[in-house]
């Protein structure tokens, strides 16, 4: 799970040994497909990360030129694929949404609820990545979903890149929480009760 993978930033015994100077950057690249969207913003997040890293390393002018050249190369490749009529392969898969395919989701509603409950600490960590701001669209406190007390760098997960990227990153994290909030609210009873009430 995500919390097991990042336990050194969550476990108070381990996190206290990591000063703010020890880990200065923690970047998040969400792969969540927002409700109503046709695709994830993952490729856009990758492009924003490339731009951010290039600007920090080479400056604005050089990074803009490199990104422009990369875009031109991508367009040429796509035109060549269309010309040769090659089927476009998916560049990434998504684990929790019916996405770019016509198959039904692997999990039932009951299975999705049980998985969300099993991963509740991961969702608490995702909430921590929002930097402590309240989410107006949903009352996660009622769901008993409080952010994890983690290393302060976790709260800066979406603070890199330009303002638009910061908002997209936060929006994707909020989308993850909102999509599963009804399952994470243990006050609503068991997963069977929640699913049967739908």
GROMACS .gro file of C-alpha atoms in nm:
model
  198
    1UNK     CA    1   0.000   0.000   0.000
    2UNK     CA    2   0.100   0.363  -0.033
    3UNK     CA    3   0.134   0.404   0.343
    4UNK     CA    4   0.363   0.102   0.365
    5UNK     CA    5   0.575   0.234   0.081
    6UNK     CA    6   0.610   0.576   0.247
    7UNK     CA    7   0.624   0.456   0.607
    8UNK     CA    8   0.951   0.640   0.667
    9UNK     CA    9   0.758   0.967   0.620
   10UNK     CA   10   0.459   0.859   0.828
   11UNK     CA   11   0.588   0.659   1.124
   12UNK     CA   12   0.662   0.921   1.396
   13UNK     CA   13   0.965   0.721   1.516
   14UNK     CA   14   1.115   0.734   1.166
   15UNK     CA   15   0.987   1.075   1.052
   16UNK     CA   16   1.139   1.257   1.351
   17UNK     CA   17   1.486   1.152   1.229
   18UNK     CA   18   1.424   1.316   0.891
   19UNK     CA   19   1.468   1.688   0.924
   20UNK     CA   20   1.300   1.933   0.688
   21UNK     CA   21   1.643   1.970   0.526
   22UNK     CA   22   1.671   1.594   0.465
   23UNK     CA   23   1.378   1.555   0.226
   24UNK     CA   24   1.293   1.879   0.054
   25UNK     CA   25   1.076   1.763  -0.237
   26UNK     CA   26   0.786   1.523  -0.253
   27UNK     CA   27   0.601   1.526  -0.583
   28UNK     CA   28   0.271   1.364  -0.662
   29UNK     CA   29   0.158   1.260  -1.012
   30UNK     CA   30  -0.203   1.144  -0.979
   31UNK     CA   31  -0.337   0.889  -1.226
   32UNK     CA   32  -0.700   0.931  -1.120
   33UNK     CA   33  -0.962   0.983  -1.387
   34UNK     CA   34  -1.192   1.255  -1.264
   35UNK     CA   35  -1.562   1.189  -1.267
   36UNK     CA   36  -1.702   1.287  -1.606
   37UNK     CA   37  -1.360   1.310  -1.771
   38UNK     CA   38  -1.257   1.098  -2.067
   39UNK     CA   39  -0.897   1.057  -1.959
   40UNK     CA   40  -0.656   1.110  -1.674
   41UNK     CA   41  -0.427   1.408  -1.653
   42UNK     CA   42  -0.126   1.181  -1.599
   43UNK     CA   43   0.045   1.270  -1.927
   44UNK     CA   44  -0.014   1.638  -1.855
   45UNK     CA   45   0.133   1.591  -1.505
   46UNK     CA   46   0.441   1.426  -1.661
   47UNK     CA   47   0.477   1.714  -1.908
   48UNK     CA   48   0.445   1.968  -1.625
   49UNK     CA   49   0.709   1.781  -1.425
   50UNK     CA   50   0.945   1.780  -1.724
   51UNK     CA   51   0.894   2.153  -1.770
   52UNK     CA   52   0.944   2.220  -1.398
   53UNK     CA   53   1.266   2.016  -1.380
   54UNK     CA   54   1.408   2.166  -1.702
   55UNK     CA   55   1.334   2.522  -1.584
   56UNK     CA   56   1.507   2.456  -1.254
   57UNK     CA   57   1.809   2.304  -1.430
   58UNK     CA   58   1.847   2.511  -1.749
   59UNK     CA   59   1.635   2.823  -1.707
   60UNK     CA   60   1.310   2.935  -1.868
   61UNK     CA   61   1.431   3.002  -2.223
   62UNK     CA   62   1.622   2.676  -2.268
   63UNK     CA   63   1.345   2.469  -2.110
   64UNK     CA   64   1.079   2.629  -2.330
   65UNK     CA   65   1.289   2.550  -2.640
   66UNK     CA   66   1.343   2.189  -2.527
   67UNK     CA   67   0.971   2.141  -2.460
   68UNK     CA   68   0.886   2.294  -2.799
   69UNK     CA   69   1.126   2.057  -2.977
   70UNK     CA   70   0.982   1.760  -2.787
   71UNK     CA   71   0.629   1.864  -2.886
   72UNK     CA   72   0.728   1.898  -3.252
   73UNK     CA   73   0.885   1.551  -3.242
   74UNK     CA   74   0.570   1.408  -3.083
   75UNK     CA   75   0.348   1.565  -3.353
   76UNK     CA   76   0.571   1.425  -3.630
   77UNK     CA   77   0.557   1.078  -3.474
   78UNK     CA   78   0.177   1.091  -3.446
   79UNK     CA   79   0.149   1.204  -3.809
   80UNK     CA   80   0.375   0.917  -3.917
   81UNK     CA   81   0.164   0.667  -3.722
   82UNK     CA   82  -0.154   0.800  -3.882
   83UNK     CA   83   0.010   0.786  -4.224
   84UNK     CA   84   0.106   0.424  -4.169
   85UNK     CA   85  -0.234   0.358  -4.008
   86UNK     CA   86  -0.078   0.194  -3.704
   87UNK     CA   87  -0.312   0.144  -3.409
   88UNK     CA   88  -0.219   0.373  -3.124
   89UNK     CA   89  -0.121   0.182  -2.813
   90UNK     CA   90  -0.233   0.303  -2.474
   91UNK     CA   91   0.057   0.460  -2.292
   92UNK     CA   92  -0.070   0.386  -1.946
   93UNK     CA   93  -0.338   0.187  -1.771
   94UNK     CA   94  -0.565   0.301  -1.495
   95UNK     CA   95  -0.636   0.087  -1.196
   96UNK     CA   96  -0.970   0.210  -1.070
   97UNK     CA   97  -1.179   0.338  -1.360
   98UNK     CA   98  -1.334   0.201  -1.673
   99UNK     CA   99  -1.093   0.387  -1.898
  100UNK     CA  100  -1.020   0.366  -2.273
  101UNK     CA  101  -1.186   0.029  -2.305
  102UNK     CA  102  -1.530  -0.121  -2.322
  103UNK     CA  103  -1.484  -0.389  -2.058
  104UNK     CA  104  -1.674  -0.372  -1.732
  105UNK     CA  105  -1.484  -0.284  -1.414
  106UNK     CA  106  -1.324  -0.579  -1.242
  107UNK     CA  107  -1.460  -0.489  -0.898
  108UNK     CA  108  -1.821  -0.490  -0.794
  109UNK     CA  109  -1.948  -0.201  -0.581
  110UNK     CA  110  -1.906  -0.425  -0.277
  111UNK     CA  111  -1.549  -0.509  -0.380
  112UNK     CA  112  -1.471  -0.141  -0.438
  113UNK     CA  113  -1.604  -0.055  -0.092
  114UNK     CA  114  -1.405  -0.333   0.076
  115UNK     CA  115  -1.088  -0.227  -0.107
  116UNK     CA  116  -1.140   0.139  -0.009
  117UNK     CA  117  -1.183   0.038   0.355
  118UNK     CA  118  -0.870  -0.178   0.339
  119UNK     CA  119  -0.677   0.118   0.197
  120UNK     CA  120  -0.825   0.376   0.436
  121UNK     CA  121  -0.482   0.486   0.559
  122UNK     CA  122  -0.378   0.550   0.199
  123UNK     CA  123  -0.678   0.781   0.159
  124UNK     CA  124  -0.582   0.954   0.485
  125UNK     CA  125  -0.234   1.002   0.337
  126UNK     CA  126  -0.385   1.145   0.018
  127UNK     CA  127  -0.583   1.387   0.234
  128UNK     CA  128  -0.253   1.484   0.404
  129UNK     CA  129  -0.110   1.566   0.060
  130UNK     CA  130  -0.369   1.844   0.027
  131UNK     CA  131  -0.175   2.046   0.280
  132UNK     CA  132  -0.431   2.062   0.557
  133UNK     CA  133  -0.688   2.263   0.359
  134UNK     CA  134  -1.052   2.169   0.405
  135UNK     CA  135  -1.237   2.020   0.111
  136UNK     CA  136  -1.556   2.219   0.071
  137UNK     CA  137  -1.730   1.965  -0.154
  138UNK     CA  138  -1.724   1.687   0.102
  139UNK     CA  139  -1.718   1.654   0.477
  140UNK     CA  140  -1.448   1.395   0.527
  141UNK     CA  141  -1.445   1.457   0.901
  142UNK     CA  142  -1.788   1.291   0.919
  143UNK     CA  143  -1.639   0.992   0.739
  144UNK     CA  144  -1.377   0.975   1.014
  145UNK     CA  145  -1.110   1.036   0.757
  146UNK     CA  146  -0.851   1.254   0.923
  147UNK     CA  147  -0.517   1.331   0.758
  148UNK     CA  148  -0.221   1.126   0.874
  149UNK     CA  149   0.029   1.302   1.095
  150UNK     CA  150   0.317   1.270   0.852
  151UNK     CA  151   0.640   1.449   0.766
  152UNK     CA  152   0.565   1.811   0.659
  153UNK     CA  153   0.700   1.744   0.308
  154UNK     CA  154   0.390   1.527   0.241
  155UNK     CA  155   0.174   1.840   0.264
  156UNK     CA  156   0.375   1.994  -0.020
  157UNK     CA  157   0.299   1.716  -0.269
  158UNK     CA  158   0.109   1.947  -0.505
  159UNK     CA  159   0.309   2.266  -0.455
  160UNK     CA  160   0.542   2.234  -0.756
  161UNK     CA  161   0.489   2.366  -1.106
  162UNK     CA  162   0.274   2.658  -1.212
  163UNK     CA  163  -0.053   2.757  -1.045
  164UNK     CA  164  -0.266   2.567  -1.299
  165UNK     CA  165  -0.075   2.245  -1.234
  166UNK     CA  166  -0.106   2.290  -0.857
  167UNK     CA  167  -0.484   2.317  -0.896
  168UNK     CA  168  -0.501   2.014  -1.130
  169UNK     CA  169  -0.294   1.806  -0.890
  170UNK     CA  170  -0.510   1.903  -0.593
  171UNK     CA  171  -0.824   1.846  -0.801
  172UNK     CA  172  -0.714   1.493  -0.886
  173UNK     CA  173  -0.643   1.412  -0.521
  174UNK     CA  174  -0.978   1.556  -0.416
  175UNK     CA  175  -1.146   1.350  -0.689
  176UNK     CA  176  -0.994   1.032  -0.546
  177UNK     CA  177  -1.129   1.115  -0.201
  178UNK     CA  178  -1.473   1.222  -0.324
  179UNK     CA  179  -1.522   0.910  -0.537
  180UNK     CA  180  -1.470   0.686  -0.236
  181UNK     CA  181  -1.601   0.901   0.049
  182UNK     CA  182  -1.927   0.706   0.081
  183UNK     CA  183  -1.727   0.386   0.124
  184UNK     CA  184  -1.485   0.536   0.373
  185UNK     CA  185  -1.762   0.658   0.605
  186UNK     CA  186  -1.776   0.375   0.856
  187UNK     CA  187  -2.067   0.543   1.037
  188UNK     CA  188  -2.287   0.433   0.744
  189UNK     CA  189  -2.235   0.071   0.842
  190UNK     CA  190  -2.081  -0.219   0.659
  191UNK     CA  191  -1.998  -0.224   0.292
  192UNK     CA  192  -2.294  -0.457   0.238
  193UNK     CA  193  -2.527  -0.201   0.398
  194UNK     CA  194  -2.384   0.086   0.190
  195UNK     CA  195  -2.407  -0.106  -0.138
  196UNK     CA  196  -2.758  -0.236  -0.072
  197UNK     CA  197  -2.875   0.119   0.006
  198UNK     CA  198  -2.762   0.243  -0.337
   0.00000   0.00000   0.00000
